[in-house]
């Protein structure tokens, strides 16, 4: 069995508890305007032209984005960092893209990690069939779950997908007392509107067992990726969110009883 991934990050400290290895699956059903991994969206292995300049000359080289990996090879890579997981209370995080798009592989590698005492987090948009999510929830230790926009029309407008399955999967995780950390991307002019913030607050207030939310403020470091990979950047020219606004929203979530982090 093989998966298509586009990166593996070692010693990650913002993708769940402790020191983690983050595996980035390729392919995502969403198309968020602010996506900071635009190379993750297509599930196909793509290529881009790398241009190196030397002495006034240009050298062009086609480079692949993504590669196939077997369960055995990925598990060997994960195990290579096991000592750091054990010392820090960390583990592996399956991210993307959307890892649930490669559900069979994800299930098998998560099971293998569990059998070998490696903590697993699934970093997901939540956009997946309920049976897919519920199957992986039986063995995964933790979910990092994006909650972006509650209104269906706006969600569709900014991510190209409806929000209903995302909300109902999240409700299921909450009702079944799964370990979930919410992630709220704070995007200027989009998720930071008063309407969206009110709706997000109303929704998270209804959750019974989820008590942590991380605010992920928009940053523009992906701009160069959009240029490099020749993809349209719908956030081009957007400013950053002021610190005071981030602090204010943090206090609003805290007033609902949530533990709130900034930046994951
Ligand atoms: S869900 Fe994540 S990976 Fe998918 S498009 Fe949105 S930001 Fe990008």
Coordinates of C-alpha atoms and ligand atoms in Angstrom, one line a residue:
X1 CA 0.0 0.0 0.0
X2 CA 1.3 3.5 -0.9
X3 CA 0.4 7.0 -0.2
X4 CA 1.2 10.2 -1.9
X5 CA 2.8 12.8 0.4
X6 CA 4.7 16.0 -0.3
X7 CA 6.8 16.5 2.8
X8 CA 7.9 15.1 6.2
X9 CA 8.9 17.6 8.9
X10 CA 11.0 16.4 11.8
X11 CA 11.0 18.1 15.2
X12 CA 7.7 20.0 14.7
X13 CA 6.5 21.7 17.9
X14 CA 3.2 23.2 16.7
X15 CA 1.4 20.1 15.4
X16 CA 0.2 18.6 18.7
X17 CA 1.8 17.7 22.0
X18 CA 5.6 17.3 22.4
X19 CA 8.1 17.0 19.7
X20 CA 6.5 15.5 16.6
X21 CA 7.1 14.3 13.1
X22 CA 4.6 15.7 10.7
X23 CA 3.7 13.8 7.5
X24 CA 2.0 15.9 4.9
X25 CA -0.4 14.0 2.7
X26 CA -1.0 15.3 -0.8
X27 CA -4.5 16.1 -2.0
X28 CA -7.3 18.2 -0.4
X29 CA -11.0 18.5 -1.3
X30 CA -11.0 22.1 -0.1
X31 CA -9.5 25.1 -1.8
X32 CA -9.2 27.7 1.0
X33 CA -8.3 31.2 -0.2
X34 CA -5.6 31.4 2.4
X35 CA -4.0 27.9 2.0
X36 CA -0.4 28.1 3.0
X37 CA 0.4 24.8 1.3
X38 CA -1.0 25.3 -2.2
X39 CA 1.2 22.5 -3.4
X40 CA -0.9 20.1 -1.2
X41 CA -4.2 20.6 -2.9
X42 CA -3.8 18.4 -6.0
X43 CA -3.6 14.7 -5.2
X44 CA -1.4 14.2 -8.2
X45 CA 2.4 14.3 -8.2
X46 CA 3.1 17.6 -10.0
X47 CA 6.2 19.3 -11.1
X48 CA 7.5 22.9 -11.2
X49 CA 10.4 24.6 -12.9
X50 CA 13.2 25.5 -10.6
X51 CA 15.3 28.3 -12.0
X52 CA 18.9 28.8 -10.9
X53 CA 21.0 31.7 -12.1
X54 CA 24.8 31.7 -12.3
X55 CA 27.0 34.3 -14.1
X56 CA 24.0 35.8 -15.9
X57 CA 22.8 32.4 -17.2
X58 CA 19.6 30.7 -16.2
X59 CA 19.5 27.0 -15.5
X60 CA 16.0 25.4 -15.5
X61 CA 15.2 22.1 -13.9
X62 CA 11.9 20.3 -13.5
X63 CA 11.4 19.3 -9.9
X64 CA 8.6 17.0 -8.6
X65 CA 6.1 18.1 -5.9
X66 CA 5.1 15.0 -4.0
X67 CA 6.2 11.4 -4.0
X68 CA 4.8 7.9 -3.3
X69 CA 5.8 6.2 -0.1
X70 CA 5.0 2.7 1.2
X71 CA 3.7 1.9 4.7
X72 CA 7.0 0.2 5.6
X73 CA 9.2 3.1 4.5
X74 CA 7.0 5.7 6.2
X75 CA 6.9 3.7 9.4
X76 CA 10.7 3.4 9.4
X77 CA 11.0 7.2 9.1
X78 CA 8.5 7.7 11.9
X79 CA 10.3 5.2 14.1
X80 CA 13.6 7.0 13.5
X81 CA 12.3 9.9 15.8
X82 CA 10.8 7.6 18.4
X83 CA 13.4 8.6 21.1
X84 CA 12.3 12.2 20.7
X85 CA 8.7 11.3 21.0
X86 CA 9.3 9.3 24.2
X87 CA 11.3 12.1 25.8
X88 CA 8.9 14.9 25.0
X89 CA 5.5 13.2 25.1
X90 CA 5.3 13.7 21.3
X91 CA 4.5 11.5 18.3
X92 CA 3.5 11.7 14.7
X93 CA 1.0 14.0 13.1
X94 CA -0.7 13.2 9.8
X95 CA -1.4 16.5 8.1
X96 CA -1.8 17.7 4.5
X97 CA -3.5 18.5 2.4
X98 CA -6.2 16.3 3.9
X99 CA -5.0 13.0 5.3
X100 CA -8.5 11.5 5.4
X101 CA -8.5 11.6 1.6
X102 CA -6.1 8.6 1.7
X103 CA -8.1 6.9 4.3
X104 CA -7.0 3.3 3.9
X105 CA -3.4 4.1 4.1
X106 CA -4.0 6.5 7.0
X107 CA -5.8 3.9 8.9
X108 CA -3.1 1.3 8.4
X109 CA -0.2 3.6 9.4
X110 CA -2.1 4.9 12.4
X111 CA -2.8 1.3 13.5
X112 CA 0.9 0.4 13.1
X113 CA 1.9 3.4 15.2
X114 CA -0.6 2.6 17.9
X115 CA 0.6 -1.0 18.0
X116 CA 4.1 0.3 18.6
X117 CA 3.2 2.9 21.2
X118 CA 3.6 6.0 19.0
X119 CA 1.1 8.8 19.7
X120 CA -0.9 9.9 16.7
X121 CA -2.6 13.1 15.7
X122 CA -4.8 13.7 12.7
X123 CA -4.7 17.3 11.4
X124 CA -7.9 17.6 9.4
X125 CA -10.4 19.9 7.8
X126 CA -13.1 17.4 8.9
X127 CA -14.4 17.2 5.3
X128 CA -14.8 13.4 5.0
X129 CA -17.5 10.8 5.0
X130 CA -18.7 10.1 8.6
X131 CA -17.7 6.4 8.3
X132 CA -14.1 7.4 7.3
X133 CA -13.8 9.8 10.2
X134 CA -15.3 7.4 12.8
X135 CA -13.1 4.5 11.7
X136 CA -9.9 6.5 12.2
X137 CA -11.3 8.1 15.5
X138 CA -11.3 4.6 17.0
X139 CA -7.5 4.4 16.9
X140 CA -6.1 7.9 16.6
X141 CA -5.1 9.6 19.9
X142 CA -5.9 13.2 19.0
X143 CA -7.5 15.4 16.3
X144 CA -6.3 18.9 15.3
X145 CA -9.6 20.0 13.7
X146 CA -10.1 23.1 11.6
X147 CA -13.1 25.2 12.3
X148 CA -13.1 28.1 9.8
X149 CA -16.5 29.4 9.0
X150 CA -19.9 28.2 10.3
X151 CA -22.2 29.7 7.6
X152 CA -22.6 27.3 4.7
X153 CA -22.8 30.0 2.0
X154 CA -19.6 31.7 3.2
X155 CA -17.8 28.4 3.8
X156 CA -18.5 27.4 0.2
X157 CA -17.4 30.7 -1.1
X158 CA -14.0 30.7 0.6
X159 CA -13.2 26.9 0.6
X160 CA -15.2 25.5 -2.3
X161 CA -16.9 23.0 0.0
X162 CA -20.1 22.9 2.1
X163 CA -19.7 23.0 5.9
X164 CA -22.4 20.5 6.9
X165 CA -20.2 17.3 7.1
X166 CA -17.5 19.3 8.9
X167 CA -19.9 20.4 11.6
X168 CA -21.6 17.0 11.9
X169 CA -18.3 15.1 12.1
X170 CA -17.1 17.6 14.8
X171 CA -20.3 17.1 16.8
X172 CA -19.8 13.3 16.6
X173 CA -16.2 13.6 17.9
X174 CA -17.5 15.8 20.7
X175 CA -20.4 13.6 21.6
X176 CA -18.0 10.6 21.7
X177 CA -15.6 12.4 23.9
X178 CA -12.6 12.2 21.5
X179 CA -9.5 14.2 22.1
X180 CA -9.9 17.2 19.8
X181 CA -8.0 20.5 19.6
X182 CA -9.8 23.0 17.5
X183 CA -7.9 25.2 15.1
X184 CA -9.4 28.6 14.0
X185 CA -7.6 30.2 11.1
X186 CA -7.9 33.9 11.6
X187 CA -8.1 35.4 8.2
X188 CA -8.4 39.1 7.5
X189 CA -11.7 40.1 5.9
X190 CA -12.9 36.5 6.0
X191 CA -13.0 34.5 9.3
X192 CA -12.4 37.6 11.4
X193 CA -15.8 39.2 10.6
X194 CA -18.1 39.9 13.5
X195 CA -20.7 37.6 11.9
X196 CA -18.3 34.7 11.6
X197 CA -16.9 35.2 15.1
X198 CA -20.4 35.3 16.6
X199 CA -21.4 32.1 14.8
X200 CA -18.1 30.3 15.7
X201 CA -18.6 31.3 19.4
X202 CA -22.2 30.2 19.4
X203 CA -21.2 26.9 17.9
X204 CA -18.2 26.1 20.2
X205 CA -20.3 27.0 23.2
X206 CA -22.5 24.1 22.3
X207 CA -19.6 21.6 22.5
X208 CA -19.6 19.5 25.7
X209 CA -16.2 17.8 25.7
X210 CA -13.9 20.0 23.6
X211 CA -12.2 22.7 25.6
X212 CA -9.1 23.8 23.6
X213 CA -8.9 26.1 20.5
X214 CA -5.8 27.4 18.8
X215 CA -6.0 30.6 16.8
X216 CA -3.9 30.5 13.7
X217 CA -3.4 34.1 12.5
X218 CA -3.0 34.6 8.8
X219 CA 0.6 35.0 7.6
X220 CA 1.8 35.7 4.1
X221 CA 4.9 33.5 4.1
X222 CA 3.2 31.3 1.4
X223 CA 3.3 34.1 -1.1
X224 CA 6.5 32.9 -2.6
X225 CA 5.1 29.4 -2.9
X226 CA 2.2 30.7 -5.0
X227 CA 4.7 32.4 -7.3
X228 CA 7.0 29.4 -7.4
X229 CA 4.3 26.9 -8.2
X230 CA 2.5 29.3 -10.6
X231 CA -0.8 29.2 -8.6
X232 CA -3.3 32.0 -8.2
X233 CA -3.0 33.7 -4.8
X234 CA -6.4 34.9 -3.8
X235 CA -5.0 36.6 -0.7
X236 CA -2.4 38.7 -2.5
X237 CA -2.0 42.1 -0.9
X238 CA -3.8 41.1 2.3
X239 CA -2.4 42.6 5.4
X240 CA -1.8 40.8 8.7
X241 CA -4.1 40.7 11.7
X242 CA -3.1 43.3 14.3
X243 CA -1.9 41.9 17.6
X244 CA -4.6 43.7 19.6
X245 CA -7.3 42.0 17.5
X246 CA -5.8 38.6 18.1
X247 CA -5.6 39.2 21.8
X248 CA -9.2 40.4 21.8
X249 CA -10.5 37.3 20.1
X250 CA -8.4 35.1 22.4
X251 CA -10.1 36.7 25.4
X252 CA -13.5 36.1 23.8
X253 CA -12.8 32.4 23.4
X254 CA -11.4 32.2 26.9
X255 CA -14.5 33.8 28.3
X256 CA -16.4 30.7 27.0
X257 CA -14.2 28.5 29.1
X258 CA -11.7 27.5 26.4
X259 CA -8.0 27.1 26.8
X260 CA -6.7 29.2 23.9
X261 CA -3.4 29.0 22.1
X262 CA -2.0 31.2 19.4
X263 CA -0.2 29.8 16.5
X264 CA -0.9 26.1 17.2
Ligands
LIG1 S1 -8.0 22.5 4.3 FE1 -5.8 23.1 4.6 S2 -4.7 22.1 3.0 FE2 -6.8 22.1 2.4 S3 -7.0 23.9 1.1 FE3 -7.6 24.5 3.2 S4 -5.8 25.3 4.1 FE4 -5.2 24.1 2.3

